[in-house]
Short mmCIF file of C-alpha atoms in Angstrom, two decimals:
data_model
loop_
_atom_site.label_atom_id
_atom_site.label_comp_id
_atom_site.label_asym_id
_atom_site.label_seq_id
_atom_site.Cartn_x
_atom_site.Cartn_y
_atom_site.Cartn_z
CA MET D 28 -3.88 -17.79 13.03
CA SER D 29 -6.22 -19.86 10.82
CA ALA D 30 -5.94 -23.55 10.53
CA SER D 31 -3.75 -24.90 7.64
CA LEU D 32 -5.16 -26.94 4.53
CA SER D 33 -4.34 -30.16 3.85
CA LEU D 34 -4.04 -30.51 0.09
CA VAL D 35 -2.24 -32.58 -2.38
CA VAL D 36 -0.72 -31.77 -5.35
CA LEU D 37 -2.88 -31.84 -8.34
CA ASP D 38 -0.50 -31.43 -11.29
CA ALA D 39 3.42 -30.39 -11.37
CA VAL D 40 5.07 -29.20 -14.44
CA ASP D 41 8.46 -27.38 -15.10
CA ALA D 42 6.94 -24.28 -16.60
CA ALA D 43 10.37 -22.38 -17.31
CA PRO D 44 13.97 -22.73 -16.32
CA GLY D 45 13.90 -23.16 -12.86
CA VAL D 46 10.60 -22.67 -12.22
CA ARG D 47 8.11 -25.22 -11.14
CA SER D 48 4.39 -24.67 -11.55
CA LEU D 49 2.19 -26.59 -9.20
CA SER D 50 -1.61 -27.10 -8.56
CA LEU D 51 -2.50 -27.85 -5.11
CA ALA D 52 -6.35 -29.28 -4.36
CA ASP D 53 -8.35 -30.45 -1.71
CA PRO D 54 -8.50 -34.50 -1.59
CA SER D 55 -11.96 -34.49 -1.79
CA GLY D 56 -12.08 -31.74 -4.82
CA ALA D 57 -13.97 -29.81 -2.50
CA THR D 58 -13.92 -26.04 -3.56
CA LEU D 59 -11.25 -23.70 -1.40
CA PRO D 60 -11.67 -20.41 0.14
CA SER D 61 -11.51 -17.33 -2.71
CA TYR D 62 -8.88 -14.60 -2.48
CA THR D 63 -8.38 -11.45 -3.25
CA PRO D 64 -6.15 -11.19 -6.82
CA GLY D 65 -2.36 -10.74 -5.42
CA SER D 66 -3.15 -13.04 -2.51
CA HIS D 67 -0.38 -15.48 -1.44
CA VAL D 68 -0.32 -18.56 0.51
CA VAL D 69 2.23 -20.13 3.01
CA VAL D 70 3.35 -23.52 2.77
CA GLU D 71 4.84 -25.17 5.62
CA ILE D 72 8.06 -26.90 4.88
CA PRO D 73 9.25 -30.15 7.47
CA ALA D 74 12.82 -29.81 8.93
CA GLY D 75 15.23 -32.35 7.88
CA GLU D 76 17.02 -32.75 4.82
CA GLY D 77 19.78 -30.24 5.57
CA ARG D 78 17.03 -27.63 6.86
CA GLU D 79 17.45 -27.13 10.53
CA ARG D 80 13.98 -25.81 11.32
CA PRO D 81 10.78 -26.23 9.47
CA LEU D 82 10.63 -23.14 6.89
CA ALA D 83 7.10 -21.56 5.80
CA ASN D 84 7.68 -20.28 2.04
CA ALA D 85 5.21 -17.72 0.53
CA TYR D 86 3.85 -18.22 -3.00
CA SER D 87 1.57 -15.73 -4.85
CA LEU D 88 -1.46 -17.59 -6.35
CA THR D 89 -1.72 -16.89 -9.99
CA GLY D 90 -5.13 -18.85 -10.79
CA GLU D 91 -8.44 -18.47 -10.59
CA SER D 92 -9.60 -16.57 -7.33
CA LEU D 93 -13.22 -17.09 -7.20
CA HIS D 94 -14.33 -20.29 -5.59
CA PRO D 95 -11.54 -22.11 -7.08
CA ASP D 96 -11.12 -26.04 -7.52
CA ARG D 97 -7.31 -25.19 -6.87
CA TYR D 98 -4.42 -23.16 -5.62
CA SER D 99 -1.57 -22.53 -8.51
CA ILE D 100 1.57 -21.27 -7.80
CA SER D 101 4.79 -21.15 -9.23
CA VAL D 102 8.09 -21.67 -7.27
CA LEU D 103 11.43 -20.43 -8.51
CA HIS D 104 14.55 -22.82 -7.23
CA VAL D 105 16.63 -20.68 -5.48
CA PRO D 106 19.96 -22.44 -4.71
CA HIS D 107 21.81 -22.26 -1.74
CA SER D 108 24.78 -20.36 -3.19
CA ASP D 109 21.89 -17.80 -3.82
CA GLY D 110 20.86 -17.44 -0.46
CA GLY D 111 18.10 -20.18 -0.58
CA HIS D 112 17.22 -22.02 2.73
CA GLY D 113 16.29 -25.20 0.98
CA GLY D 114 12.16 -24.89 0.98
CA SER D 115 11.79 -24.10 -2.81
CA ALA D 116 14.23 -27.00 -3.45
CA TRP D 117 11.99 -29.13 -1.51
CA MET D 118 8.87 -27.22 -3.28
CA HIS D 119 11.03 -28.41 -6.68
CA THR D 120 10.47 -32.45 -5.52
CA LEU D 121 6.74 -32.35 -5.21
CA GLY D 122 5.07 -34.38 -7.68
CA VAL D 123 1.27 -35.26 -8.64
CA GLY D 124 -0.33 -37.17 -5.21
CA SER D 125 2.47 -35.27 -2.64
CA GLN D 126 0.56 -33.72 0.43
CA VAL D 127 1.34 -30.33 1.37
CA GLN D 128 0.04 -27.96 4.62
CA VAL D 129 -0.64 -24.76 3.37
CA LEU D 130 -2.25 -21.45 5.47
CA PRO D 131 -5.28 -20.26 3.39
CA PRO D 132 -4.79 -17.22 1.25
CA ARG D 133 -3.42 -13.83 2.88
CA SER D 134 -4.10 -11.12 0.82
CA ALA D 135 -0.97 -8.05 0.99
CA PHE D 136 -1.16 -6.77 -2.28
CA ALA D 137 -4.42 -6.16 -3.30
CA PRO D 138 -5.53 -3.97 -6.54
CA VAL D 139 -6.77 -0.63 -5.42
CA ARG D 140 -10.32 -0.75 -6.85
CA PRO D 141 -11.11 2.97 -7.17
CA ALA D 142 -7.88 3.12 -9.29
CA SER D 143 -9.08 4.21 -12.76
CA ARG D 144 -6.15 2.54 -13.99
CA HIS D 145 -3.60 0.18 -13.15
CA LEU D 146 0.33 -0.36 -14.28
CA LEU D 147 1.47 -3.65 -13.60
CA LEU D 148 5.48 -3.71 -13.15
CA GLY D 149 7.13 -7.24 -12.86
CA ALA D 150 10.62 -8.78 -13.32
CA GLY D 151 11.19 -12.63 -13.30
CA ILE D 152 9.21 -14.83 -11.05
CA GLY D 153 7.48 -11.30 -10.11
CA VAL D 154 5.06 -12.14 -12.37
CA THR D 155 3.07 -14.28 -10.09
CA PRO D 156 1.09 -11.70 -8.57
CA LEU D 157 0.44 -9.75 -11.16
CA VAL D 158 -1.17 -12.39 -13.18
CA SER D 159 -3.38 -12.53 -10.62
CA HIS D 160 -3.91 -8.76 -10.76
CA LEU D 161 -4.31 -9.07 -14.52
CA ARG D 162 -6.84 -11.90 -14.30
CA SER D 163 -9.05 -9.70 -12.26
CA HIS D 164 -8.78 -6.67 -14.53
CA ALA D 165 -9.58 -8.68 -17.27
CA ARG D 166 -12.68 -9.79 -16.15
CA TRP D 167 -13.75 -6.56 -14.72
CA GLY D 168 -12.35 -4.37 -18.01
CA ALA D 169 -10.61 -2.06 -15.83
CA PRO D 170 -7.91 -0.72 -17.99
CA VAL D 171 -4.23 -2.00 -17.24
CA GLU D 172 -0.96 -1.85 -18.67
CA VAL D 173 2.04 -4.31 -18.10
CA LEU D 174 5.68 -3.98 -18.46
CA HIS D 175 7.29 -7.47 -18.07
CA LEU D 176 11.30 -7.74 -17.75
CA ALA D 177 12.20 -11.52 -18.04
CA ARG D 178 15.83 -13.16 -19.22
CA PRO D 179 15.48 -14.03 -23.03
CA GLY D 180 13.98 -17.70 -22.89
CA GLN D 181 13.54 -17.48 -19.56
CA GLY D 182 10.19 -16.62 -17.12
CA ALA D 183 7.27 -18.29 -16.32
CA HIS D 184 3.69 -17.12 -17.15
CA LEU D 185 4.53 -14.92 -20.31
CA ASP D 186 2.09 -16.57 -22.27
CA ASP D 187 -0.85 -15.96 -19.39
CA LEU D 188 0.32 -12.40 -19.46
CA VAL D 189 -0.19 -12.19 -23.47
CA GLU D 190 -3.39 -14.49 -23.37
CA LEU D 191 -4.96 -12.07 -20.71
CA GLY D 192 -3.43 -8.32 -21.48
CA GLY D 193 -2.96 -8.78 -25.30
CA ASP D 194 -1.78 -5.17 -26.84
CA ALA D 195 -1.33 -4.22 -22.86
CA VAL D 196 1.43 -6.28 -22.27
CA THR D 197 5.03 -5.37 -23.23
CA LEU D 198 7.62 -8.05 -22.56
CA VAL D 199 11.33 -6.71 -22.35
CA HIS D 200 14.17 -8.97 -22.12
CA ASP D 201 17.15 -6.46 -21.15
CA ARG D 202 17.40 -4.21 -18.39
CA ALA D 203 18.45 -0.89 -20.73
CA THR D 204 15.64 -0.90 -22.70
CA TRP D 205 13.35 -1.45 -19.85
CA LEU D 206 14.58 1.35 -18.28
CA THR D 207 14.07 3.46 -20.98
CA ILE D 208 10.61 2.15 -21.59
CA LEU D 209 9.73 2.55 -17.72
CA ARG D 210 10.79 6.23 -17.45
CA GLY D 211 8.47 6.99 -20.47
CA ARG D 212 5.46 5.00 -19.17
CA LEU D 213 5.54 6.68 -15.90
CA ARG D 214 5.25 9.96 -17.37
CA ALA D 215 2.40 9.01 -19.25
CA GLN D 216 -0.04 7.57 -16.87
CA PRO D 217 -3.46 9.12 -16.19
CA MET D 218 -4.30 10.95 -13.23
CA GLY D 219 -6.19 8.05 -10.66
CA THR D 220 -3.28 5.22 -12.02
CA HIS D 221 -2.13 3.03 -9.26
CA LEU D 222 1.47 1.19 -9.80
CA TYR D 223 2.06 -2.53 -8.80
CA THR D 224 5.28 -3.96 -8.69
CA CYS D 225 7.21 -7.28 -7.93
CA GLY D 226 10.31 -8.43 -8.39
CA PRO D 227 13.80 -8.97 -6.95
CA ALA D 228 14.91 -5.96 -4.44
CA GLY D 229 16.93 -4.22 -6.50
CA PHE D 230 14.39 -4.23 -9.40
CA MET D 231 11.82 -2.74 -6.94
CA ASP D 232 14.22 -0.24 -5.84
CA THR D 233 14.73 0.85 -9.45
CA VAL D 234 10.61 1.27 -9.87
CA VAL D 235 10.46 3.46 -6.74
CA ALA D 236 13.30 5.31 -7.36
CA GLU D 237 12.10 6.39 -11.09
CA ALA D 238 8.61 6.87 -10.01
CA THR D 239 9.76 9.00 -7.50
CA VAL D 240 11.71 11.15 -9.92
CA ALA D 241 8.31 11.42 -12.01
CA GLY D 242 6.52 12.82 -9.35
CA TRP D 243 4.43 9.82 -8.12
CA PRO D 244 3.10 9.95 -4.58
CA ALA D 245 4.16 6.94 -2.23
CA GLY D 246 0.18 6.41 -1.98
CA ARG D 247 0.04 5.44 -5.52
CA VAL D 248 3.15 2.77 -5.43
CA HIS D 249 2.21 -0.85 -4.24
CA LEU D 250 5.10 -3.47 -3.68
CA GLU D 251 5.42 -6.92 -3.25
CA HIS D 252 8.48 -8.27 -1.61
CA PHE D 253 9.62 -11.83 -2.07
CA GLY D 254 11.55 -11.33 1.22
CA ILE D 255 14.70 -9.69 2.18
CA ASP D 256 18.22 -10.55 0.57
CA ALA D 257 20.60 -12.36 2.38
CA LEU D 258 21.47 -10.44 5.71
CA ALA D 259 24.44 -9.58 7.30
CA PRO D 260 24.78 -12.09 10.17
CA GLY D 261 24.94 -8.62 12.48
CA GLU D 262 26.50 -7.72 15.98
CA PRO D 263 25.77 -9.62 18.77
CA PHE D 264 23.49 -8.06 21.75
CA THR D 265 21.71 -8.99 25.02
CA VAL D 266 17.92 -8.91 25.29
CA GLY D 267 15.73 -8.53 28.39
CA VAL D 268 12.87 -10.25 28.80
CA ASP D 269 10.32 -10.67 31.91
CA GLY D 270 13.88 -10.10 34.19
CA ASP D 271 15.97 -12.45 32.10
CA VAL D 272 18.94 -11.31 30.03
CA LEU D 273 19.80 -13.51 26.96
CA ASP D 274 22.51 -13.18 24.80
CA VAL D 275 21.79 -12.98 20.76
CA PRO D 276 25.16 -13.97 19.20
CA SER D 277 26.10 -12.73 15.71
CA GLY D 278 24.22 -14.70 13.03
CA VAL D 279 21.40 -15.75 15.44
CA SER D 280 18.09 -13.92 15.42
CA LEU D 281 16.14 -12.63 18.09
CA LEU D 282 13.56 -14.86 17.22
CA GLU D 283 16.07 -17.62 17.42
CA ALA D 284 17.18 -16.59 20.72
CA LEU D 285 13.91 -16.37 22.72
CA GLU D 286 12.76 -19.58 21.15
CA GLU D 287 15.65 -21.17 22.25
CA ALA D 288 15.29 -20.17 25.53
CA GLY D 289 11.63 -21.90 25.69
CA ARG D 290 9.70 -18.66 24.81
CA GLU D 291 6.84 -19.21 22.44
CA ILE D 292 6.57 -16.70 19.84
CA PRO D 293 4.30 -16.79 16.88
CA SER D 294 6.11 -16.33 13.60
CA LEU D 295 5.67 -17.62 10.09
CA CYS D 296 7.92 -16.28 7.08
CA ARG D 297 11.11 -15.48 9.40
CA GLN D 298 12.36 -13.17 6.59
CA GLY D 299 10.77 -9.90 7.74
CA VAL D 300 7.66 -9.73 5.69
CA CYS D 301 4.76 -11.44 7.01
CA GLY D 302 4.36 -9.32 10.45
CA GLU D 303 3.55 -12.24 12.75
CA CYS D 304 6.68 -11.69 14.91
CA ARG D 305 6.17 -8.50 15.87
CA LEU D 306 7.37 -7.82 19.86
CA LYS D 307 6.49 -5.07 21.72
CA VAL D 308 9.66 -3.14 22.84
CA GLY D 309 10.06 -1.68 26.23
CA SER D 310 13.37 0.11 26.02
CA ALA D 311 16.44 -0.10 23.50
CA THR D 312 19.78 0.93 23.29
CA GLY D 313 18.94 1.67 19.38
CA LEU D 314 17.09 -0.36 16.91
CA LEU D 315 18.40 -1.77 13.84
CA HIS D 316 15.43 -2.46 11.61
CA ARG D 317 15.72 -4.67 8.76
CA ASP D 318 11.86 -5.57 8.22
CA LEU D 319 10.00 -4.90 5.05
CA TYR D 320 6.80 -4.93 7.33
CA LEU D 321 6.64 -2.02 9.82
CA THR D 322 5.95 1.23 8.31
CA ASP D 323 8.48 4.11 8.52
CA ASP D 324 6.51 5.92 11.48
CA ASP D 325 6.49 2.17 13.28
CA LYS D 326 10.05 1.98 13.01
CA ALA D 327 10.75 5.77 14.12
CA ALA D 328 8.35 5.04 17.29
CA GLY D 329 10.86 2.47 18.47
CA ASP D 330 8.28 0.91 20.56
CA CYS D 331 8.16 -2.80 18.31
CA VAL D 332 10.74 -4.77 16.34
CA MET D 333 10.36 -7.84 14.09
CA ALA D 334 12.23 -10.47 15.84
CA CYS D 335 13.00 -12.44 12.82
CA VAL D 336 15.09 -10.47 10.95
CA SER D 337 15.68 -6.87 13.44
CA ARG D 338 18.48 -6.21 16.02
CA ALA D 339 19.58 -3.92 18.94
CA GLN D 340 22.32 -1.52 18.16
CA PRO D 341 24.83 -0.04 20.30
CA GLY D 342 23.72 3.43 22.41
CA ALA D 343 26.29 5.79 23.62
CA ASP D 344 27.93 3.88 25.99
CA GLY D 345 28.92 1.20 23.38
CA ARG D 346 26.28 -1.49 25.01
CA SER D 347 23.75 -3.13 23.00
CA HIS D 348 20.67 -4.35 24.28
CA LEU D 349 17.09 -4.35 24.20
CA GLU D 350 13.83 -4.92 26.45
CA VAL D 351 10.82 -7.17 24.93
CA LEU D 352 7.63 -7.11 26.50
CA LEU D 353 5.77 -10.52 25.94
CA MET J 27 -3.54 23.44 15.81
CA SER J 28 -4.68 24.68 19.28
CA ALA J 29 -6.25 21.87 20.89
CA PRO J 30 -6.05 17.85 19.62
CA ALA J 31 -9.25 17.17 17.58
CA PRO J 32 -11.79 15.15 19.00
CA PRO J 33 -11.73 11.27 18.37
CA HIS J 34 -14.84 11.44 16.24
CA TYR J 35 -13.58 14.46 14.00
CA THR J 36 -11.92 12.17 11.73
CA SER J 37 -13.03 13.15 8.64
CA VAL J 38 -12.60 16.80 9.49
CA PRO J 39 -9.43 17.91 7.92
CA ALA J 40 -7.51 19.89 10.45
CA TRP J 41 -7.44 22.88 7.71
CA ALA J 42 -11.18 22.91 8.00
CA ARG J 43 -10.71 23.74 11.80
CA GLU J 44 -7.89 26.52 11.69
CA PRO J 45 -6.26 28.36 8.52
CA VAL J 46 -3.25 26.83 7.54
CA VAL J 47 -0.95 27.55 4.93
CA GLU J 48 0.55 24.25 3.57
CA PRO J 49 4.12 24.41 1.45
CA VAL J 50 4.56 23.42 -2.24
CA ASP J 51 5.14 19.93 -3.01
CA HIS J 52 8.15 20.50 -5.13
CA ALA J 53 7.93 16.39 -5.80
CA GLY J 54 5.32 17.43 -8.48
CA THR J 55 6.08 17.82 -12.21
CA SER J 56 3.55 19.86 -12.96
CA HIS J 57 0.90 21.93 -10.47
CA SER J 58 -2.36 23.49 -10.92
CA VAL J 59 -2.97 26.71 -8.70
CA LEU J 60 -6.76 27.63 -8.04
CA SER J 61 -7.18 30.60 -6.02
CA VAL J 62 -10.62 31.38 -4.71
CA GLY J 63 -11.52 35.03 -3.98
CA PRO J 64 -8.87 38.15 -3.21
CA ASP J 65 -7.75 36.48 0.09
CA GLY J 66 -7.36 33.51 -1.78
CA ALA J 67 -5.20 34.97 -4.53
CA ALA J 68 -2.91 36.65 -2.14
CA ALA J 69 -2.33 33.39 -0.59
CA ALA J 70 -1.43 31.72 -3.80
CA ALA J 71 0.98 34.39 -4.60
CA HIS J 72 3.41 32.59 -2.07
CA TRP J 73 3.10 29.17 -4.15
CA LEU J 74 3.24 30.81 -7.50
CA ASP J 75 6.83 32.71 -6.59
CA ALA J 76 8.12 28.99 -5.07
CA LEU J 77 6.79 27.25 -8.34
CA GLY J 78 8.23 30.23 -10.38
CA CYS J 79 11.46 30.13 -8.96
CA ALA J 80 11.80 26.57 -9.28
CA GLY J 81 10.79 26.48 -13.10
CA ALA J 82 7.82 24.44 -12.59
CA ARG J 83 4.93 23.54 -14.75
CA VAL J 84 2.17 25.61 -13.52
CA ARG J 85 -1.86 26.35 -14.59
CA HIS J 86 -3.10 29.02 -12.50
CA HIS J 87 -6.60 29.78 -12.33
CA ASP J 88 -7.72 32.98 -10.45
CA CYS J 89 -11.33 32.26 -9.74
CA ALA J 90 -14.40 34.19 -8.27
CA ASP J 91 -15.63 31.51 -6.71
CA ALA J 92 -15.73 27.54 -5.43
CA ALA J 93 -18.02 26.76 -8.74
CA GLN J 94 -15.50 28.09 -10.75
CA ALA J 95 -12.56 26.87 -9.47
CA VAL J 96 -14.20 23.28 -9.44
CA ASP J 97 -14.84 23.98 -13.12
CA ALA J 98 -11.13 24.96 -13.75
CA LEU J 99 -10.20 21.79 -11.70
CA GLU J 100 -12.18 19.20 -13.79
CA THR J 101 -10.84 20.64 -17.05
CA ASP J 102 -7.30 20.42 -15.58
CA LEU J 103 -7.74 16.90 -14.39
CA ALA J 104 -9.31 15.66 -17.58
CA ASP J 105 -5.79 15.31 -19.33
CA ALA J 106 -3.90 15.43 -15.98
CA LEU J 107 -0.98 12.85 -15.49
CA VAL J 108 0.13 11.25 -12.57
CA GLY J 109 2.99 13.51 -11.03
CA HIS J 110 0.67 16.52 -11.11
CA ARG J 111 -0.29 18.20 -7.90
CA VAL J 112 -3.25 20.65 -6.67
CA LEU J 113 -2.72 23.27 -4.71
CA VAL J 114 -6.09 25.61 -3.89
CA ALA J 115 -5.98 28.82 -1.81
CA GLY J 116 -9.03 30.10 -0.57
CA SER J 117 -11.67 29.87 2.27
CA ALA J 118 -12.13 26.45 4.00
CA GLN J 119 -15.47 25.49 2.48
CA ALA J 120 -14.03 26.26 -1.14
CA CYS J 121 -11.06 24.34 -0.28
CA LEU J 122 -13.61 21.57 0.80
CA ALA J 123 -15.49 21.87 -2.28
CA VAL J 124 -12.82 22.05 -4.87
CA ARG J 125 -11.03 18.65 -2.79
CA ALA J 126 -14.08 16.90 -3.59
CA ALA J 127 -13.84 17.52 -7.36
CA ALA J 128 -10.24 16.39 -6.90
CA VAL J 129 -11.50 13.36 -5.21
CA ARG J 130 -13.89 12.46 -7.77
CA ALA J 131 -10.92 12.74 -10.83
CA GLY J 132 -8.81 10.42 -8.81
CA LEU J 133 -6.67 12.60 -6.82
CA SER J 134 -5.08 11.38 -3.53
CA ASP J 135 -4.42 13.73 -0.51
CA ALA J 136 -1.11 13.46 -0.97
CA GLU J 137 -1.43 15.28 -4.02
CA LEU J 138 -3.74 18.00 -3.01
CA ARG J 139 -2.17 21.40 -0.96
CA VAL J 140 -4.44 24.05 0.48
CA ALA J 141 -4.11 27.40 1.83
CA VAL J 142 -6.78 28.19 4.26
CA THR J 143 -7.92 31.80 4.79
CA THR J 144 -10.65 31.48 6.85
CA VAL J 145 -13.27 28.85 8.41
CA ASP J 146 -15.96 30.90 9.34
CA GLU J 147 -18.43 29.10 6.79
CA ARG J 148 -19.44 26.18 5.95
CA SER J 149 -21.75 23.99 3.77
CA VAL J 150 -24.09 21.50 5.38
CA TRP J 151 -25.94 19.14 3.92
CA CYS J 152 -29.32 18.41 5.27
CA VAL J 153 -29.95 14.51 5.69
CA HIS J 154 -33.98 15.13 5.73
CA CYS J 155 -34.39 17.52 2.80
CA HIS J 156 -30.97 17.00 0.97
CA ALA J 157 -30.68 21.06 0.67
CA THR J 158 -27.13 22.42 0.90
CA ASN J 159 -26.86 25.04 3.51
CA SER J 160 -24.11 27.58 3.40
CA ALA J 161 -23.94 29.01 6.78
CA ALA J 162 -21.65 31.02 9.12
CA ALA J 163 -21.54 28.12 11.35
CA GLU J 164 -18.65 26.12 13.82
CA LEU J 165 -18.34 22.66 14.11
CA GLU J 166 -21.51 21.20 16.62
CA ASP J 167 -23.44 24.60 16.38
CA VAL J 168 -27.16 24.09 15.34
CA LEU J 169 -28.75 26.33 12.37
CA ALA J 170 -31.99 26.43 10.70
CA CYS J 171 -32.33 24.60 7.74
CA ALA J 172 -33.02 26.81 4.43
CA GLY J 173 -35.00 24.01 2.59
CA CYS J 174 -36.85 22.62 5.44
CA GLY J 175 -36.74 24.82 8.36
CA ARG J 176 -35.64 22.04 10.27
CA THR J 177 -32.85 22.66 13.39
CA LEU J 178 -29.42 20.80 12.25
CA LEU J 179 -26.88 19.74 14.17
CA VAL J 180 -23.54 20.31 12.06
CA TYR J 181 -22.35 17.12 12.75
CA PRO J 182 -18.17 16.93 12.39
CA HIS J 183 -18.46 14.88 9.59
CA VAL J 184 -17.07 16.19 6.38
CA SER J 185 -18.16 14.28 2.85
CA ARG J 186 -14.87 13.72 0.78
CA ARG J 187 -17.28 13.29 -2.19
CA THR J 188 -18.82 16.62 -1.88
CA GLY J 189 -17.28 18.57 0.89
CA ALA J 190 -20.26 19.55 2.79
CA HIS J 191 -20.66 18.55 6.63
CA LEU J 192 -23.30 16.34 7.84
CA GLY J 193 -26.33 18.04 8.99
CA PHE J 194 -29.12 16.35 10.86
CA MET J 195 -32.51 17.25 13.30
CA VAL J 196 -31.21 17.96 16.54
CA ASP J 197 -34.01 18.11 18.57
CA ALA J 198 -35.77 15.07 16.76
CA GLU J 199 -36.78 13.45 20.17
CA GLY J 200 -37.69 16.54 21.99
CA PRO J 201 -41.03 17.75 23.19
CA ALA J 202 -42.84 19.13 19.82
#
């Protein structure tokens, strides 16, 4: 993994209700690494103040991607009551001059360059990677269309969308209208169009379901997940590693159980998105994959698992066990 | 497929090595069915039945040769929308040529189905004189280039953009 960057907060504004926009810069003013539109950075959030362990939260970069003098992110505050882990609350405490450790940009949601046209479908804070896409398409003159759903009077970056996209941007404030427009627009895209969506899980599920009904093959549909919604604690199981057998109780992840046993497992997001904590599986009674990283083929192969969210499932004898190969 | 493809055959579709009839993709909302030659027309008949039963929107083009099919497809795709599917029936050589036109128009492999009637003939592009040969040849056969007379190896690489195989002089380093 690349070394983290030590950055300072250059600018911090409350951009919309619950959303704080931060600009992070090198303290010396040096240019930061360029990135592909749609990239994100991972901010290291220290333990303490109610956080049991350090967190690593991913935030999409919304600003200039080429030789940037700052990394711009927008953070939605997710309260504990909505499944937040305290990371976004900490981000909201940052002010000008605060120091943060940031991993260099990672690209997992890049525009498809040979696409003849781009359809951007966002909701709420899911606007952030799409602003980055739109900035790039505006620069290159690529045909683009934006349909964005935001609650009335809320939503960050709406002015950026309109400034960058002009008439190509449709802002909608209620779900019924959005669905009607979506259905129409999915059936009106010239061959060669690719679709990009970012928003809450239920929103993206709807986009994927509607696109499928409208005949879109999976290869034209690109998703950027925030992370999985709060997961069920899961049933207990056992894990075998190098001859040892460890218990993984309900509410404890495979990753946590291995770490508590002194095993070093590379990890980053701890929510099934980033792919860092993939482990080889030797055998398993069954696997309950709950990540957003592995492909369907990977999951069907049954020889790997994302330790942060996935678990063993009972086999025919009712026992839940998996063997991992470190 | 009788034998797995050697690892360096990545750009050669399985259907360009052995005839195959792929099924209709009913997820499509409209379809272009292109048949090339009498064998292609016979192979496409099953698709047309299946699509007809499903009440799908179909544009059917019964073409004499690959060039005619490419023209018809380019016309269809000029105003096609996402959701459209393309089905091509004919020789592997014709299917590769039509796929190339589809790729140029932004179609993805997931949106293309083929019915291959024969894999005997191949287009082979000479890297030396840029002539495109049409010949009965297997992969890794050699043939004389119609453009420059050099002895070409039919290398197991197919251009997605042209549908032709890569041909290069096989005996360049041999004694003159």
